[in-house]
Coordinates of C-alpha atoms in Angstrom, one line a residue:
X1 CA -17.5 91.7 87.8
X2 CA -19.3 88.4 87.2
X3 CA -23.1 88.6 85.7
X4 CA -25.3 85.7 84.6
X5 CA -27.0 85.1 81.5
X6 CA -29.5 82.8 81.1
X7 CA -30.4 80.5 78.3
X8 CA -32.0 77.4 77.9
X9 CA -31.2 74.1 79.7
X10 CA -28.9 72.0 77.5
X11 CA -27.6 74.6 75.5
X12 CA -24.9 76.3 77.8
X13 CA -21.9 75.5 76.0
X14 CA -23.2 75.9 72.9
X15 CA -24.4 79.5 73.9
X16 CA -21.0 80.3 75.4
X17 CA -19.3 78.7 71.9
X18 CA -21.7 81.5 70.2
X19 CA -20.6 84.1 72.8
X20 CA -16.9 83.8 71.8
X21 CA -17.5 83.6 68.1
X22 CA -20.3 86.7 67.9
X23 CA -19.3 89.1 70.6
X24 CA -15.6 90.7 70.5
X25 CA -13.4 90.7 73.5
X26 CA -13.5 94.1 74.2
X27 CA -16.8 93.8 76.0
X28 CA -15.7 90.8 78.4
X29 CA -12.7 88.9 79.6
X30 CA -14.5 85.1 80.1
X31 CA -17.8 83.6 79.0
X32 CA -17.9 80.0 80.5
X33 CA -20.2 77.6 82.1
X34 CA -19.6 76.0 85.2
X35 CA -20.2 72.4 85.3
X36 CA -19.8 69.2 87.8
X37 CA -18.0 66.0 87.6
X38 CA -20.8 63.4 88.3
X39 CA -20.4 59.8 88.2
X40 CA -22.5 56.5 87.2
X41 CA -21.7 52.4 87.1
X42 CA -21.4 50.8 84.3
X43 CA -20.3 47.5 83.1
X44 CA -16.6 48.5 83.2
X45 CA -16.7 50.0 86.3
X46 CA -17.4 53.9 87.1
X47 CA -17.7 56.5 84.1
X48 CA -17.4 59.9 84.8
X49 CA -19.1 63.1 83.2
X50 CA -19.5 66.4 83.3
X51 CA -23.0 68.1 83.8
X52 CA -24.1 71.8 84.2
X53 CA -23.8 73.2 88.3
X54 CA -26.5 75.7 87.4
X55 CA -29.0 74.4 84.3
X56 CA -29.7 77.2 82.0
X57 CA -27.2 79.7 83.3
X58 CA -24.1 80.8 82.1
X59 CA -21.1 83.6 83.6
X60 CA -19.3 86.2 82.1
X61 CA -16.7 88.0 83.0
X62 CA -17.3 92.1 82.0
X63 CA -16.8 95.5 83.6
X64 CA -19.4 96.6 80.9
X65 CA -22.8 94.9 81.7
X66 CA -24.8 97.6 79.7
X67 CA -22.1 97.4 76.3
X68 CA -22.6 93.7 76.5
X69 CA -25.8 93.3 76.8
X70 CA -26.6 95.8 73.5
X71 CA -24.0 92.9 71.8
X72 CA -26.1 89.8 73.1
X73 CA -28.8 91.1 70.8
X74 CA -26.9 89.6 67.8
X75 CA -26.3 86.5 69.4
X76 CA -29.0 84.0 67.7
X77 CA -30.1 82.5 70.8
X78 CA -33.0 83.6 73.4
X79 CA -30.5 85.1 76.0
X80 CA -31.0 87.3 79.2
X81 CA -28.8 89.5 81.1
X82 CA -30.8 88.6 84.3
X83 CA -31.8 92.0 85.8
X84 CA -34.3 93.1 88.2
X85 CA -34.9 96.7 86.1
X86 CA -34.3 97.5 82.5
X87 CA -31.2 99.0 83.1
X88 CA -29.9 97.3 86.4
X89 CA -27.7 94.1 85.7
X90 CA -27.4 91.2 88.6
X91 CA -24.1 90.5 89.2
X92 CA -22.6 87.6 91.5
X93 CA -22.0 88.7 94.9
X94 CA -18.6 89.1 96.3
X95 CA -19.5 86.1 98.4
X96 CA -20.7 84.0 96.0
X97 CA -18.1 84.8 93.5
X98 CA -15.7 83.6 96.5
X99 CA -18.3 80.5 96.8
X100 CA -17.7 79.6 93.1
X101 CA -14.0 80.6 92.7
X102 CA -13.6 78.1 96.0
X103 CA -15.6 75.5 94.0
X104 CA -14.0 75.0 90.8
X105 CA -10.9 74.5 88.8
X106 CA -9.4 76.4 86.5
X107 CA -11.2 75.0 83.5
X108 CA -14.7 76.0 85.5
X109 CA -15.1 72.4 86.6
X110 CA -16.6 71.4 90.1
X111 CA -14.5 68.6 90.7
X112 CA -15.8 65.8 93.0
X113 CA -14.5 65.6 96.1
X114 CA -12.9 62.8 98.6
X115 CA -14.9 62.1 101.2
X116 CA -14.5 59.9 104.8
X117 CA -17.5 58.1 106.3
X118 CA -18.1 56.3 109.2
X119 CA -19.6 53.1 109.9
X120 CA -23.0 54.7 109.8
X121 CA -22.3 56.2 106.6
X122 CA -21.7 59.6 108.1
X123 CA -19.3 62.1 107.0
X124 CA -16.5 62.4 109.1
X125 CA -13.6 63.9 106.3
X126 CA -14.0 65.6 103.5
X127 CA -11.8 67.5 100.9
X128 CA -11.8 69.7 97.9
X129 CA -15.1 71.8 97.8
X130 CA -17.3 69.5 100.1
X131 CA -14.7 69.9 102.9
X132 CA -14.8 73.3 102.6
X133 CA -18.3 73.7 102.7
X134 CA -19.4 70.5 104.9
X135 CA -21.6 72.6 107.5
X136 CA -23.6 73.6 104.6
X137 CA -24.8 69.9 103.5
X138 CA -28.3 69.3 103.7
X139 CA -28.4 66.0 102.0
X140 CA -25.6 63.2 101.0
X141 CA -26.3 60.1 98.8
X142 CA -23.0 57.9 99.1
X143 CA -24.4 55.1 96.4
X144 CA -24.8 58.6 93.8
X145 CA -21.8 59.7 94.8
X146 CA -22.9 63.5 95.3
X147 CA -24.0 65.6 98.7
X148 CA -26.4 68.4 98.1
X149 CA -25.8 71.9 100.2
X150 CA -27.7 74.9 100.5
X151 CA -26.4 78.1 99.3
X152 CA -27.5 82.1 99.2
X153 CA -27.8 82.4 95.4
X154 CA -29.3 85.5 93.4
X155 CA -31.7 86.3 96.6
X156 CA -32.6 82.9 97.6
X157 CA -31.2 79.4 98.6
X158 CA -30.3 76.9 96.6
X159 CA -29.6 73.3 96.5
X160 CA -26.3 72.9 95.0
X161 CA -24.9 69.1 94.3
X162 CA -21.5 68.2 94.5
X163 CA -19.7 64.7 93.6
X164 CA -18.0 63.0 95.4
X165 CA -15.7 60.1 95.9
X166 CA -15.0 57.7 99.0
X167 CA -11.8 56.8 99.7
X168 CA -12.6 52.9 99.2
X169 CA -12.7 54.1 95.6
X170 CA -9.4 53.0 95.5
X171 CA -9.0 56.5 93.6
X172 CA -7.5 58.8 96.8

C-alpha cells in the first residue's frame, strides 16, 4: 500500500535521498516524491522545471506501515507517518492511488499536458493527465501554462495544478 510521510516544504528529495540511504529495503519497495513539470519565459524562450505536486509530502511504498515507521525514527529529519491514531497509518486510497498512478510517469513526474483551446481561450482538447481529468478543472491559466482541478485527497479537496502545453507551442 501507499502511505504519506510528511516533511518540510523544500526538503522532499532530500528526505527521500535520506530514506534510501538510512532505512533498508526490507521495510519498503519505493520512497519517491511526486513532482510537476512547470514552465516559465525567459530570454531564450520557455525553460522547464520540475516542482513538488504535493509540498511537504512524500510516498512510500510498504506493506509494513508500523516496521517502517519504528525505522523513520533514525532518519535525522522531522518526519511523520501521517495517522489519525497512534497506531493507525493513512494510506492513499485505492482511488487516489489510481488518480496518481493515472497522473505520472514512471519516474513520479506529472508531465504537462497538450491542450486545445478555442477562440475564447476555452478548452476544447486535452491529453495526458488534463484530458483525463478535464471535468475536474476548476481553474486554467493559459499564459502559466497550468489548470488547477479539485481532487478528494486524505478527507478533503484539493486543488491540484497541472502544466500544460498548447499546441501553438510548436512542441505537439
Amino acid at each position: 500500500m501507499w502511505y504519506v510521510i510528511q516533511t518540510q516544504t523544500g526538503g522532499e528529495e532530500e528526505l527521500v535521498g535520506l530514506i534510501g540511504k538510512i532505512i533498508s529495503k526490507e521495510y519498503y519497495e519505493e520512497c519517491f516524491c511526486m513532482n510537476r513539470e512547470c514552465v516559465r519565459k525567459t530570454e531564450k524562450g520557455q525553460e522547464i522545471f520540475l516542482r513538488p505536486l504535493f509540498p511537504a509530502y512524500i510516498f512510500v511504498v510498504t506493506d509494513h506501515p508500523k516496521r517502517l515507521f519504528l525505522q523513520l525514527k533514525r532518519v535525522p529529519r522531522l518526519t511523520r507517518l501521517l495517522s489519525d491514531q497512534e497506531d493507525s497509518f493513512f494510506s492513499v486510497s485505492e482511488e487516489e492511488q489510481i488518480f496518481l498512478e493515472n497522473v505520472q510517469n514512471e519516474e513520479h513526474i506529472v508531465q504537462r499536458s497538450l491542450v486545445e483551446v478555442d477562440d475564447e481561450g476555452m478548452i476544447v482538447k486535452a491529453y495526458g493527465p488534463v484530458g483525463r481529468y478535464r471535468n475536474a478543472i476548476v481553474r486554467q491559466r493559459l499564459r502559466k501554462r497550468y489548470v488547477c482541478i479539485e481532487q478528494d485527497f486524505w478527507g478533503k479537496k484539493r486543488k491540484i495544478y497541472l502544466g500544460i502545453r498548447l499546441r501553438e507551442d510548436g512542441k505537439g
